[in-house]
Amino acid sequence: MTTRATRTPRRRTVVALAVILAVLAAFVVRLVDIQVVKADEHVAQSLEFIAHRTSIPGERGSVVDSEGSVLAESVLVYDAQLSPQVIRLLEEDDKNPPKLPWAEASTRIAEIMGIDADELRAEVAAKLAENPDSQYLPLVKGLSTEKYIALRELKVSSYLEMKPREVRVYPNGAVAGNLLGYLDGTGAAQTGVEKMDEKCLAPTDGEESYRTGKNNVVIPGSESRVDAVDGGTVQLTVNSDLQWYMQQMIAEEAQAQGAKGGTVTVVEVGTGKIRAAAEWPTMDPNDLDASSPETWTSKLFTYPFEPGSTFKAVTAAAVMENAGVTMTSPTVSASSHEKFDNGAVINDAFVHPTFQYTLAGALIDSSNVALSKFGTMVSPDIRHDYLERFGVGDTTIGFPNETSGEIHPTSDWDNQSLYTTTFGQYFTVTAPQLAGAYQAIANGGEKIGLSLVESCTAPDGTVVTPEAPESEQIVKPETAADLTRMLENVAVQGGNADRIQVPGYRVTSKTGTAQIPDGKGGYKSGVYYTSMVGFAPVDDPQYVVVVTLDEPTRVTSSAATASAFQKAMTQTMKTYRVMPSSSPMDALLPKFE
C-alpha cells in the first residue's frame, strides 16, 4: 500500500517531467516555425543586418617596353565637388566660425584647381539662391594626387569631397598606341595588348563587409576584409625608342608619297621577337576622339593583302628543293608578255625582249613570266605546302581580331591562278606574316614563331613567361643560304639598288606590288598596296624589316617604299648597334644564260 508520503514526491516528479516536456514541445514548435514555416521571412530579416558590403578595387597592371619604359599604366585621379549647404551653415555659425572663412578658402581652392575664384564663389551663391539646402556642386574632374594632397591640407573636407577614380594613362601618347589598344568608359579592354593580355593585367577586386544592428551599430566580430590583388605588369618585346622613330618616319614617307597609310615591322631574326610595329595613321589612346575609329586597332595584324613579288622567294625555295633548280640553272625563256597553253595570260611589269632567265635573274628582274615557268616545274600541291610552311594561312601572335590571311586549296586554282600563285597573287598575308617568312630565310631555314610579349610579372614579383614560340626547319640551310644570296643580288642589281643601300651593311631586299580589291569582285584601277622586305647584315642576319604603303600616288609601284625601307633598316642597325658587315659580297649572280 502506497502511503501519502511516497505518493507526493512521485506526483511532483511526474508534474515536473510534464512541465519539462511541455517546454521542450514549445521549443520544438517554435523551431519548426522559425526554420521551416517562416524560414524565408526570417532569412530576409537577418539579411537586413548585413548592412555594409564594399568592393575594394584593385589596380590594373602596367604595360612596359623591352627596356622597362612605361607604355600604359593606371593612376588615381580625383573628382571634386562641394556642398553649398555646409558652406552656408558654417558661415552662419557665429559661435563657432570656420578656421578658414569661405572667402579665403574659395580663393585657395581655385588656385589649386586652376579655376577662377570669383566664378567659384558666384556658382556657390547661385546654388544657394536656388536652394539653400543644395548639397551638390561639381567642380573639377581628374585632379592629380598632388592637387588632392594640397586641397586636403586646407582641412575643408566638411564641404569639399574628392572622390578617387582610376584612369588609364599612356605616357608616350600615340607611341605604340595601335598596339596597346584602349579601355572603354567602364574600364573594359577593347583591343590591342590591353585585351590580348587581359589575364595578366586585370586586377581582382577585394571586399570589405560588416554587420550592423539597431541604430547601425557595428556588430562586434562581424567585420570581414579580403584585400584586392593588383594586376600584373606586361613587358613587350617592342623597343619604344625604335617604335617612336618608325612611326614618325612612316608618317612622313606615307604623306610624301600621297599614300593613305603605311606600316613598318621589325623582327629579330634569331628570336622572332617583334621590335617595332609602327603604322600611320595612328591613334593616341589618351584621346580617342582625336582620331578616326578606323585607327583604333592595328592594321598591321588585321589587314590582309596579296604579297606579290615578295613571295617569289617562296616559289624559288619550292623549285630548288623539289625540281633540282639552282640559282643559275636550268634557265627559262621568258618575254614580258606570254599566253600559256591553258589560255592564261601573264605580263611582266616592264617591257623587255625574250631573255633566257636564271632563277636568280628572275628574282632580280622580278619577272612574273619567268617565275610562272619556274614555279610550274613542281606540282600545285607542293607549292601550296611551301606557302603554308612560310606562314600563309596562320595567325602570328593572337592579336585581337588578327586575320590569318587567305589561302585557297589547289582544287580552286584555275588556269590563271595556277601561275599567279607563283608570284604572290590569289592568296593574302599580313605584314607580320611576311616578316615571319623572311625571318625563316634569314635564320638558315628555321622558322620561329613571332612574339610580342616578353613576360608577365605578378605584384608579388613572380615572373611568368609565355611558352616559347614554335620553331621548325622549313627549308634546308643550304636552300636558305642560296635564297639569301639571290636576295642580296636583288638589292644590288635590282631597280632600287641605289636607294636602299645601308652604308657599311650588306642587305637583302624584295619588293611587292599588290592589286587592291574594289569590293565588287575586281580590283581598283591604277592603285596598289606596295611593300618591301629584307634583312641585314647578309653575313650575319640580325633583323628583318618590312615596309608597306597603302595606295601611294606619287610613285605607284613598290619603288615608293625604297626610301622608307632604307631609313628603317639604317635606324634598326643603329638602335641595336649591329656590327657592320665584315666580309665582302660574293660574285654577282648572272641574270641570263
Coordinates of C-alpha atoms in Angstrom, one line a residue:
M1 CA 0.0 0.0 0.0
T2 CA 1.3 3.4 -1.1
T3 CA 1.4 5.9 1.6
R4 CA 0.7 9.6 1.2
A5 CA 4.4 10.3 1.9
T6 CA 5.6 8.3 -1.1
R7 CA 2.8 9.4 -3.4
T8 CA 3.6 13.2 -3.1
P9 CA 7.2 13.1 -4.4
R10 CA 6.2 10.8 -7.2
R11 CA 3.4 13.2 -8.2
R12 CA 5.8 16.1 -8.1
T13 CA 8.2 14.2 -10.4
V14 CA 5.5 13.5 -12.9
V15 CA 4.3 17.1 -12.8
A16 CA 7.9 18.4 -13.3
L17 CA 8.5 16.0 -16.2
A18 CA 5.3 17.1 -17.8
V19 CA 6.3 20.7 -17.5
I20 CA 9.7 20.0 -19.0
L21 CA 8.1 18.1 -21.8
A22 CA 5.7 20.9 -22.4
V23 CA 8.5 23.4 -22.6
L24 CA 10.5 21.2 -24.9
A25 CA 7.5 20.8 -27.1
A26 CA 7.0 24.6 -27.2
F27 CA 10.7 25.0 -28.3
V28 CA 10.3 22.3 -31.0
V29 CA 7.1 24.0 -32.3
R30 CA 9.0 27.4 -32.2
L31 CA 12.0 26.0 -34.0
V32 CA 9.8 24.4 -36.7
D33 CA 8.0 27.7 -37.1
I34 CA 11.3 29.6 -37.4
Q35 CA 13.3 27.2 -39.5
V36 CA 10.6 25.8 -41.7
V37 CA 7.2 27.6 -41.7
K38 CA 8.7 31.2 -41.7
A39 CA 12.2 30.4 -42.8
D40 CA 12.1 32.8 -45.8
E41 CA 10.8 35.6 -43.7
H42 CA 13.5 35.2 -41.0
V43 CA 16.3 34.9 -43.5
A44 CA 15.1 38.2 -45.1
Q45 CA 15.1 39.8 -41.7
S46 CA 18.6 38.6 -40.9
L47 CA 19.9 39.9 -44.1
E48 CA 18.9 43.4 -43.0
F49 CA 21.8 43.2 -40.6
I50 CA 24.3 42.8 -43.4
A51 CA 24.2 46.4 -44.0
H52 CA 27.6 47.1 -45.5
R53 CA 29.4 45.3 -48.2
T54 CA 32.1 47.5 -50.0
S55 CA 34.1 46.5 -53.0
I56 CA 37.9 47.2 -52.8
P57 CA 39.1 47.9 -56.3
G58 CA 42.5 46.5 -57.4
E59 CA 44.7 48.5 -59.7
R60 CA 45.1 47.4 -63.4
G61 CA 48.7 46.3 -64.3
S62 CA 51.1 48.3 -66.4
V63 CA 52.5 47.7 -69.9
V64 CA 56.2 48.4 -70.4
D65 CA 58.5 48.1 -73.4
S66 CA 61.5 45.8 -73.7
E67 CA 63.7 48.2 -71.7
G68 CA 61.1 48.7 -68.9
S69 CA 59.8 52.1 -70.1
V70 CA 56.1 52.5 -69.1
L71 CA 53.7 52.5 -72.1
A72 CA 50.4 52.1 -70.2
E73 CA 49.6 52.5 -66.5
S74 CA 46.7 53.2 -64.2
V75 CA 46.7 56.2 -61.9
L76 CA 44.3 57.6 -59.3
V77 CA 42.6 60.9 -60.1
Y78 CA 40.1 62.8 -58.0
D79 CA 36.7 64.3 -58.9
A80 CA 36.0 67.3 -56.7
Q81 CA 32.6 68.5 -55.5
L82 CA 31.2 71.0 -53.0
S83 CA 28.3 71.1 -50.6
P84 CA 26.9 74.7 -50.7
Q85 CA 24.6 73.9 -47.8
V86 CA 27.5 73.0 -45.4
I87 CA 29.4 76.2 -46.6
R88 CA 26.3 78.2 -45.7
L89 CA 25.8 76.6 -42.3
L90 CA 29.5 77.1 -41.4
E91 CA 29.5 80.7 -42.4
E92 CA 26.3 81.4 -40.4
D93 CA 27.6 79.8 -37.2
D94 CA 28.7 82.9 -35.2
K95 CA 29.5 80.9 -32.1
N96 CA 31.9 78.5 -33.9
P97 CA 33.1 80.1 -37.2
P98 CA 35.3 78.1 -39.6
K99 CA 39.0 78.4 -39.2
L100 CA 39.3 79.1 -42.9
P101 CA 36.5 81.5 -44.0
W102 CA 34.9 80.8 -47.3
A103 CA 36.2 84.0 -48.9
E104 CA 39.7 82.8 -48.3
A105 CA 39.1 79.1 -48.8
S106 CA 37.5 79.7 -52.1
T107 CA 40.5 81.6 -53.3
R108 CA 42.9 78.9 -52.3
I109 CA 40.7 76.1 -53.7
A110 CA 40.5 77.9 -57.0
E111 CA 44.3 78.5 -57.2
I112 CA 45.0 74.8 -56.6
M113 CA 42.3 73.6 -59.1
G114 CA 43.3 76.2 -61.7
I115 CA 39.9 77.9 -61.9
D116 CA 38.6 81.4 -61.4
A117 CA 37.9 82.2 -57.7
D118 CA 35.2 84.8 -58.4
E119 CA 33.4 82.3 -60.7
L120 CA 33.6 79.6 -58.0
R121 CA 32.0 81.9 -55.4
A122 CA 29.4 83.0 -57.9
E123 CA 28.4 79.4 -58.6
V124 CA 28.0 78.6 -54.9
A125 CA 25.9 81.7 -54.4
A126 CA 23.7 80.8 -57.3
K127 CA 23.2 77.3 -56.0
L128 CA 22.2 78.6 -52.6
A129 CA 19.9 81.2 -54.1
E130 CA 18.2 78.5 -56.0
N131 CA 18.1 76.1 -53.0
P132 CA 19.5 77.0 -49.5
D133 CA 19.8 73.2 -48.8
S134 CA 21.7 72.4 -52.0
Q135 CA 24.3 69.7 -51.3
Y136 CA 26.0 69.2 -54.6
L137 CA 28.1 71.4 -56.9
P138 CA 30.5 69.5 -59.2
L139 CA 33.9 71.2 -59.7
V140 CA 36.9 69.7 -61.4
K141 CA 37.3 66.1 -62.6
G142 CA 40.6 64.3 -62.9
L143 CA 42.6 66.1 -60.3
S144 CA 46.1 64.8 -59.7
T145 CA 47.4 63.3 -56.5
E146 CA 49.5 66.4 -55.9
K147 CA 46.4 68.6 -56.1
Y148 CA 44.4 66.2 -54.0
I149 CA 47.1 66.5 -51.2
A150 CA 47.2 70.3 -51.5
L151 CA 43.4 70.5 -51.2
R152 CA 43.3 68.1 -48.3
E153 CA 45.8 70.2 -46.4
L154 CA 43.2 73.1 -46.4
K155 CA 41.1 70.9 -44.0
V156 CA 37.8 71.8 -45.5
S157 CA 36.6 68.2 -46.0
S158 CA 33.3 69.0 -44.3
Y159 CA 32.2 70.6 -47.6
L160 CA 34.8 69.6 -50.2
E161 CA 34.7 66.0 -51.3
M162 CA 37.2 64.4 -53.6
K163 CA 36.2 61.0 -54.9
P164 CA 39.0 58.8 -56.2
R165 CA 38.8 57.3 -59.6
E166 CA 41.2 55.1 -61.6
V167 CA 42.1 56.2 -65.1
R168 CA 44.3 54.6 -67.8
V169 CA 47.2 56.7 -68.9
Y170 CA 49.5 56.2 -71.8
P171 CA 52.6 58.3 -71.0
N172 CA 54.1 58.2 -74.6
G173 CA 50.8 59.2 -76.3
A174 CA 50.5 57.7 -79.7
V175 CA 53.7 55.7 -79.5
A176 CA 52.6 52.1 -80.0
G177 CA 49.0 53.3 -79.5
N178 CA 47.6 50.9 -82.1
L179 CA 49.4 48.0 -80.4
L180 CA 48.4 48.9 -76.9
G181 CA 44.7 49.4 -77.6
Y182 CA 42.4 51.1 -75.1
L183 CA 39.7 50.7 -72.4
D184 CA 36.1 51.8 -72.7
G185 CA 34.3 54.0 -70.2
T186 CA 33.7 51.1 -67.9
G187 CA 37.3 50.1 -67.8
A188 CA 36.9 47.1 -70.1
A189 CA 39.7 46.3 -72.6
Q190 CA 38.6 46.7 -76.2
T191 CA 41.5 45.8 -78.3
G192 CA 45.3 45.5 -78.6
V193 CA 47.6 44.3 -75.8
E194 CA 45.1 45.6 -73.3
K195 CA 42.7 42.9 -74.5
M196 CA 45.2 40.3 -75.6
D197 CA 46.8 40.2 -72.1
E198 CA 43.8 40.8 -70.0
K199 CA 44.5 37.8 -67.9
C200 CA 47.8 39.3 -66.7
L201 CA 46.7 43.0 -66.5
A202 CA 43.3 42.6 -64.9
P203 CA 43.1 43.1 -61.1
T204 CA 41.0 41.0 -58.7
D205 CA 38.8 43.2 -56.5
G206 CA 38.7 42.7 -52.8
E207 CA 35.7 43.2 -50.4
E208 CA 35.1 44.7 -47.0
S209 CA 31.9 43.9 -45.1
Y210 CA 30.4 44.1 -41.6
R211 CA 27.0 43.7 -40.0
T212 CA 25.1 46.3 -38.1
G213 CA 22.4 46.0 -35.5
K214 CA 20.0 48.5 -34.1
N215 CA 20.9 52.1 -34.8
N216 CA 23.6 51.0 -37.3
V217 CA 25.9 49.8 -34.5
V218 CA 28.5 47.5 -35.9
I219 CA 28.2 44.0 -34.5
P220 CA 31.5 43.1 -32.9
G221 CA 33.3 40.3 -34.7
S222 CA 31.2 40.7 -37.9
E223 CA 33.9 42.6 -39.8
S224 CA 35.5 40.8 -42.8
R225 CA 38.1 42.0 -45.3
V226 CA 39.5 40.4 -48.4
D227 CA 42.3 42.6 -49.9
A228 CA 42.3 43.3 -53.6
V229 CA 45.0 41.9 -55.8
D230 CA 46.5 44.3 -58.4
G231 CA 47.1 43.3 -62.0
G232 CA 50.5 42.2 -63.3
T233 CA 53.0 44.1 -65.5
V234 CA 53.2 43.0 -69.1
Q235 CA 56.5 43.5 -70.7
L236 CA 56.6 43.8 -74.5
T237 CA 59.4 42.9 -77.0
V238 CA 58.9 46.3 -78.6
N239 CA 61.6 49.0 -78.2
S240 CA 59.7 52.2 -77.6
D241 CA 62.5 54.5 -79.0
L242 CA 62.7 52.5 -82.2
Q243 CA 58.9 52.4 -82.3
W244 CA 58.8 56.2 -82.0
Y245 CA 61.2 56.7 -84.8
M246 CA 59.4 54.3 -87.1
Q247 CA 56.1 55.9 -86.5
Q248 CA 57.5 59.4 -87.3
M249 CA 59.3 58.2 -90.3
I250 CA 56.5 56.2 -91.9
A251 CA 54.1 59.1 -91.3
E252 CA 56.4 61.4 -93.2
E253 CA 57.1 58.9 -96.0
A254 CA 53.4 57.9 -96.5
Q255 CA 52.4 61.5 -96.7
A256 CA 55.3 62.4 -99.1
Q257 CA 54.1 59.6 -101.4
G258 CA 50.4 60.6 -101.1
A259 CA 49.5 57.3 -99.6
K260 CA 46.5 56.5 -97.4
G261 CA 48.7 54.9 -94.8
G262 CA 51.9 52.9 -94.2
T263 CA 53.4 50.4 -91.8
V264 CA 56.9 49.2 -90.6
T265 CA 57.6 45.9 -88.9
V266 CA 60.9 44.9 -87.4
V267 CA 61.6 41.4 -86.3
E268 CA 64.6 39.9 -84.6
V269 CA 65.9 37.1 -86.7
G270 CA 67.2 34.7 -84.0
T271 CA 64.2 35.0 -81.7
G272 CA 61.2 36.1 -83.8
K273 CA 60.6 39.0 -81.4
I274 CA 58.8 42.0 -82.8
R275 CA 61.0 45.0 -82.0
A276 CA 58.8 47.6 -83.8
A277 CA 55.3 47.5 -85.3
A278 CA 54.6 51.0 -86.4
E279 CA 51.8 52.4 -88.6
W280 CA 50.3 55.6 -89.8
P281 CA 47.6 56.8 -89.3
T282 CA 47.9 56.0 -85.6
M283 CA 45.8 56.9 -82.6
D284 CA 46.6 58.2 -79.1
P285 CA 44.8 56.0 -76.5
N286 CA 44.6 59.1 -74.2
D287 CA 42.4 60.9 -76.7
L288 CA 40.5 58.5 -79.0
D289 CA 38.2 61.3 -80.2
A290 CA 41.1 62.9 -81.9
S291 CA 41.4 60.1 -84.5
S292 CA 39.1 58.1 -86.7
P293 CA 37.6 54.8 -85.3
E294 CA 39.3 53.1 -88.2
T295 CA 42.6 53.7 -86.5
W296 CA 41.6 52.3 -83.1
T297 CA 43.1 48.9 -83.8
S298 CA 46.3 47.7 -85.5
K299 CA 46.1 47.5 -89.3
L300 CA 49.3 45.5 -89.3
F301 CA 47.6 42.5 -87.8
T302 CA 44.1 42.9 -89.3
Y303 CA 44.7 44.0 -92.9
P304 CA 45.4 41.2 -95.4
F305 CA 47.0 41.9 -98.8
E306 CA 48.4 40.0 -101.7
P307 CA 52.2 39.9 -101.1
G308 CA 53.0 40.0 -104.8
S309 CA 56.7 39.6 -105.7
T310 CA 57.9 39.3 -102.1
F311 CA 56.7 35.7 -102.2
K312 CA 58.7 34.8 -105.3
A313 CA 61.4 33.7 -102.9
V314 CA 59.0 31.0 -101.6
T315 CA 58.4 29.8 -105.1
A316 CA 62.1 29.7 -105.6
A317 CA 62.5 27.6 -102.4
A318 CA 60.0 25.1 -103.6
V319 CA 61.6 24.5 -107.0
M320 CA 65.1 24.4 -105.6
E321 CA 64.2 21.7 -103.2
N322 CA 61.8 19.7 -105.4
A323 CA 62.8 20.3 -109.1
G324 CA 66.6 20.4 -108.9
V325 CA 66.7 24.0 -109.9
T326 CA 69.8 26.0 -108.7
M327 CA 70.5 29.7 -108.7
T328 CA 71.8 29.6 -112.3
S329 CA 70.4 26.5 -113.9
P330 CA 68.3 25.4 -115.6
T331 CA 67.1 28.6 -117.3
V332 CA 63.7 29.5 -118.8
S333 CA 62.8 31.6 -121.8
A334 CA 60.6 34.5 -120.9
S335 CA 59.3 37.6 -122.6
S336 CA 57.4 40.4 -121.0
H337 CA 54.0 39.1 -122.2
E338 CA 53.1 35.5 -122.8
K339 CA 50.0 33.4 -123.3
F340 CA 50.2 29.9 -121.9
D341 CA 48.8 26.7 -123.4
N342 CA 45.9 26.7 -121.0
G343 CA 44.8 30.2 -122.1
A344 CA 46.3 32.1 -119.1
V345 CA 48.0 35.4 -119.9
I346 CA 50.9 36.6 -117.8
N347 CA 52.6 40.0 -118.0
D348 CA 55.8 41.5 -116.5
A349 CA 55.8 45.0 -115.0
F350 CA 58.2 46.2 -117.7
V351 CA 58.5 45.6 -121.4
H352 CA 61.6 43.5 -122.5
P353 CA 62.6 41.1 -125.2
T354 CA 62.8 37.4 -124.7
F355 CA 65.5 36.5 -122.1
Q356 CA 66.9 33.2 -121.1
Y357 CA 66.4 33.8 -117.3
T358 CA 68.3 32.1 -114.5
L359 CA 66.3 31.7 -111.3
A360 CA 68.5 34.5 -109.8
G361 CA 67.7 36.7 -112.8
A362 CA 64.0 36.0 -112.5
L363 CA 64.1 37.3 -108.9
I364 CA 66.4 40.3 -109.7
D365 CA 64.2 41.5 -112.6
S366 CA 61.1 40.2 -110.7
S367 CA 59.8 38.6 -113.9
N368 CA 56.3 37.2 -113.5
V369 CA 56.6 35.2 -116.7
A370 CA 59.8 33.6 -115.7
L371 CA 58.6 32.7 -112.2
S372 CA 55.5 31.2 -113.7
K373 CA 57.6 28.9 -115.7
F374 CA 59.9 28.0 -112.9
G375 CA 57.0 27.6 -110.4
T376 CA 55.1 25.1 -112.6
M377 CA 58.2 22.8 -112.6
V378 CA 56.6 21.4 -109.3
S379 CA 53.0 20.5 -108.6
P380 CA 50.5 22.9 -107.2
D381 CA 50.3 20.8 -104.1
I382 CA 54.0 21.2 -103.4
R383 CA 53.8 25.0 -103.9
H384 CA 50.7 25.1 -101.6
D385 CA 52.7 23.2 -99.0
Y386 CA 55.5 25.7 -99.2
L387 CA 53.1 28.6 -98.8
E388 CA 51.8 27.1 -95.6
R389 CA 55.3 26.3 -94.4
F390 CA 56.2 30.0 -94.7
G391 CA 53.1 31.0 -92.7
V392 CA 50.4 31.8 -95.1
G393 CA 47.0 31.0 -93.5
D394 CA 48.2 31.1 -89.9
T395 CA 47.9 34.0 -87.4
T396 CA 51.1 35.1 -85.8
I397 CA 50.7 36.3 -82.2
G398 CA 47.0 36.0 -81.5
F399 CA 46.4 39.8 -81.6
P400 CA 42.7 40.7 -81.2
N401 CA 40.9 40.3 -84.5
E402 CA 44.1 39.3 -86.2
T403 CA 43.5 37.8 -89.6
S404 CA 45.2 34.7 -90.9
G405 CA 45.1 35.8 -94.5
E406 CA 43.6 33.6 -97.1
I407 CA 45.0 30.6 -99.0
H408 CA 42.8 28.6 -101.4
P409 CA 43.0 24.9 -101.8
T410 CA 44.7 23.8 -105.1
S411 CA 41.3 22.5 -106.2
D412 CA 40.2 26.1 -106.5
W413 CA 43.2 27.2 -108.6
D414 CA 42.0 28.0 -112.2
N415 CA 44.1 28.4 -115.3
Q416 CA 45.2 31.9 -114.3
S417 CA 45.8 31.3 -110.6
L418 CA 47.9 28.3 -111.4
Y419 CA 50.5 30.8 -112.5
T420 CA 49.7 33.9 -110.4
T421 CA 50.3 32.0 -107.2
T422 CA 53.9 31.7 -108.2
F423 CA 54.3 35.4 -107.9
G424 CA 52.3 36.3 -104.8
Q425 CA 48.7 36.6 -106.1
Y426 CA 45.5 34.7 -105.2
F427 CA 46.4 34.4 -101.6
T428 CA 46.8 37.1 -98.9
V429 CA 49.1 37.7 -95.9
T430 CA 49.7 40.4 -93.2
A431 CA 52.9 42.4 -92.8
P432 CA 53.9 40.3 -89.7
Q433 CA 53.3 37.1 -91.7
L434 CA 55.6 38.5 -94.4
A435 CA 58.2 39.3 -91.8
G436 CA 57.9 35.8 -90.4
A437 CA 58.5 34.3 -93.8
Y438 CA 61.8 36.2 -94.3
Q439 CA 62.8 35.5 -90.7
A440 CA 63.0 31.9 -91.7
I441 CA 65.2 32.6 -94.7
A442 CA 67.5 34.8 -92.7
N443 CA 67.6 32.2 -89.9
G444 CA 69.0 29.4 -92.1
G445 CA 65.6 28.0 -92.9
E446 CA 64.4 27.7 -89.3
K447 CA 61.1 29.5 -88.8
I448 CA 60.5 30.8 -85.3
G449 CA 57.0 32.0 -84.3
L450 CA 56.7 35.7 -83.8
S451 CA 56.2 37.1 -80.3
L452 CA 55.2 40.4 -78.9
V453 CA 55.0 39.7 -75.1
E454 CA 58.2 39.1 -73.1
S455 CA 56.7 38.3 -69.7
C456 CA 54.0 38.9 -67.1
T457 CA 55.2 40.0 -63.6
A458 CA 52.7 39.5 -60.8
P459 CA 52.5 42.0 -57.9
D460 CA 54.5 39.6 -55.7
G461 CA 57.4 39.6 -58.2
T462 CA 56.6 36.2 -59.8
V463 CA 57.6 36.4 -63.4
V464 CA 55.7 34.2 -65.9
T465 CA 57.0 33.9 -69.4
P466 CA 54.9 32.7 -72.4
E467 CA 55.6 29.4 -73.9
A468 CA 58.5 29.6 -76.3
P469 CA 57.3 30.1 -79.9
E470 CA 57.3 27.1 -82.1
S471 CA 60.2 26.6 -84.3
E472 CA 60.6 24.4 -87.4
Q473 CA 63.2 23.8 -90.1
I474 CA 61.0 24.6 -93.1
V475 CA 63.8 24.6 -95.8
K476 CA 67.3 23.2 -95.8
P477 CA 70.1 25.5 -94.6
E478 CA 71.7 25.4 -98.0
T479 CA 68.4 26.5 -99.6
A480 CA 68.2 29.4 -97.2
A481 CA 71.8 30.4 -98.0
D482 CA 71.1 30.4 -101.7
L483 CA 67.9 32.4 -101.3
T484 CA 69.8 34.9 -99.2
R485 CA 72.5 35.2 -101.9
M486 CA 69.9 35.8 -104.6
L487 CA 68.0 38.3 -102.4
E488 CA 71.3 40.2 -101.9
N489 CA 71.7 40.3 -105.6
V490 CA 68.2 41.7 -105.9
A491 CA 69.3 44.5 -103.5
V492 CA 72.5 45.2 -105.5
Q493 CA 71.3 44.6 -109.1
G494 CA 67.7 45.4 -108.8
G495 CA 66.0 48.7 -109.8
N496 CA 66.0 50.1 -106.3
A497 CA 69.7 49.3 -105.6
D498 CA 70.9 52.9 -105.3
R499 CA 68.1 53.9 -103.0
I500 CA 68.2 51.1 -100.4
Q501 CA 71.9 50.7 -99.6
V502 CA 72.8 51.0 -96.0
P503 CA 76.4 52.2 -95.7
G504 CA 78.6 49.5 -94.1
Y505 CA 76.0 46.8 -94.3
R506 CA 75.2 44.1 -96.8
V507 CA 71.4 43.9 -97.2
T508 CA 68.8 41.8 -99.0
S509 CA 65.5 43.1 -100.4
K510 CA 62.5 42.2 -102.4
T511 CA 59.6 44.3 -103.4
G512 CA 55.9 43.6 -103.8
T513 CA 53.1 45.3 -105.6
A514 CA 49.6 44.1 -104.8
Q515 CA 46.4 45.0 -106.5
I516 CA 43.6 46.2 -104.2
P517 CA 40.1 44.7 -104.3
D518 CA 37.4 47.1 -105.2
G519 CA 34.7 45.3 -103.2
K520 CA 32.9 44.4 -106.3
G521 CA 34.8 41.3 -107.3
G522 CA 37.5 43.2 -109.2
Y523 CA 40.5 45.4 -108.5
K524 CA 40.9 49.1 -108.2
S525 CA 42.5 50.7 -111.3
G526 CA 45.9 52.2 -111.1
V527 CA 46.5 52.0 -107.3
Y528 CA 48.4 49.4 -105.4
Y529 CA 49.4 48.2 -101.9
T530 CA 53.2 48.3 -102.1
S531 CA 55.7 46.6 -99.9
M532 CA 59.4 45.9 -99.5
V533 CA 61.1 43.3 -97.2
G534 CA 64.7 42.5 -96.5
F535 CA 67.2 41.7 -93.7
A536 CA 70.7 42.6 -92.7
P537 CA 73.6 42.1 -92.3
V538 CA 73.7 39.4 -95.0
D539 CA 76.8 37.8 -93.5
D540 CA 75.2 37.6 -90.0
P541 CA 71.4 38.3 -90.3
Q542 CA 70.0 40.1 -87.3
Y543 CA 66.8 42.0 -88.2
V544 CA 64.1 41.7 -90.8
V545 CA 62.3 44.9 -91.9
V546 CA 59.0 45.1 -93.8
V547 CA 57.6 48.4 -95.1
T548 CA 54.2 48.8 -96.7
L549 CA 52.4 51.8 -98.3
D550 CA 48.6 51.8 -98.9
E551 CA 47.8 53.3 -102.4
P552 CA 50.8 55.6 -102.9
T553 CA 50.0 58.1 -105.6
R554 CA 53.3 60.0 -106.2
V555 CA 55.1 56.7 -107.2
T556 CA 52.5 53.9 -107.5
S557 CA 55.0 51.0 -107.8
S558 CA 56.8 49.3 -105.0
A559 CA 59.7 51.7 -105.6
A560 CA 57.6 54.1 -103.4
T561 CA 58.8 52.1 -100.3
A562 CA 62.5 52.3 -101.1
S563 CA 63.2 55.4 -99.1
A564 CA 61.3 54.2 -96.0
F565 CA 62.9 50.8 -96.2
Q566 CA 66.4 52.3 -96.3
K567 CA 65.6 54.6 -93.3
A568 CA 64.0 51.8 -91.3
M569 CA 66.9 49.4 -91.8
T570 CA 69.5 52.1 -91.1
Q571 CA 67.8 53.1 -87.8
T572 CA 67.4 49.4 -86.8
M573 CA 71.1 48.8 -87.2
K574 CA 71.9 52.0 -85.2
T575 CA 69.4 51.2 -82.4
Y576 CA 70.8 47.8 -81.7
R577 CA 74.4 48.7 -82.6
V578 CA 74.7 45.9 -85.1
M579 CA 78.3 45.4 -86.2
P580 CA 78.8 46.3 -89.9
S581 CA 79.4 43.6 -92.4
S582 CA 82.9 42.2 -92.1
S583 CA 83.1 40.1 -95.3
P584 CA 82.6 41.2 -98.9
M585 CA 79.7 40.2 -101.1
D586 CA 80.2 37.1 -103.3
A587 CA 80.5 37.4 -107.0
L588 CA 77.4 38.8 -108.7
L589 CA 75.0 36.2 -110.0
P590 CA 74.2 36.2 -113.7
K591 CA 70.6 37.1 -114.7
F592 CA 70.7 35.3 -118.0
E593 CA 72.3 32.3 -119.5

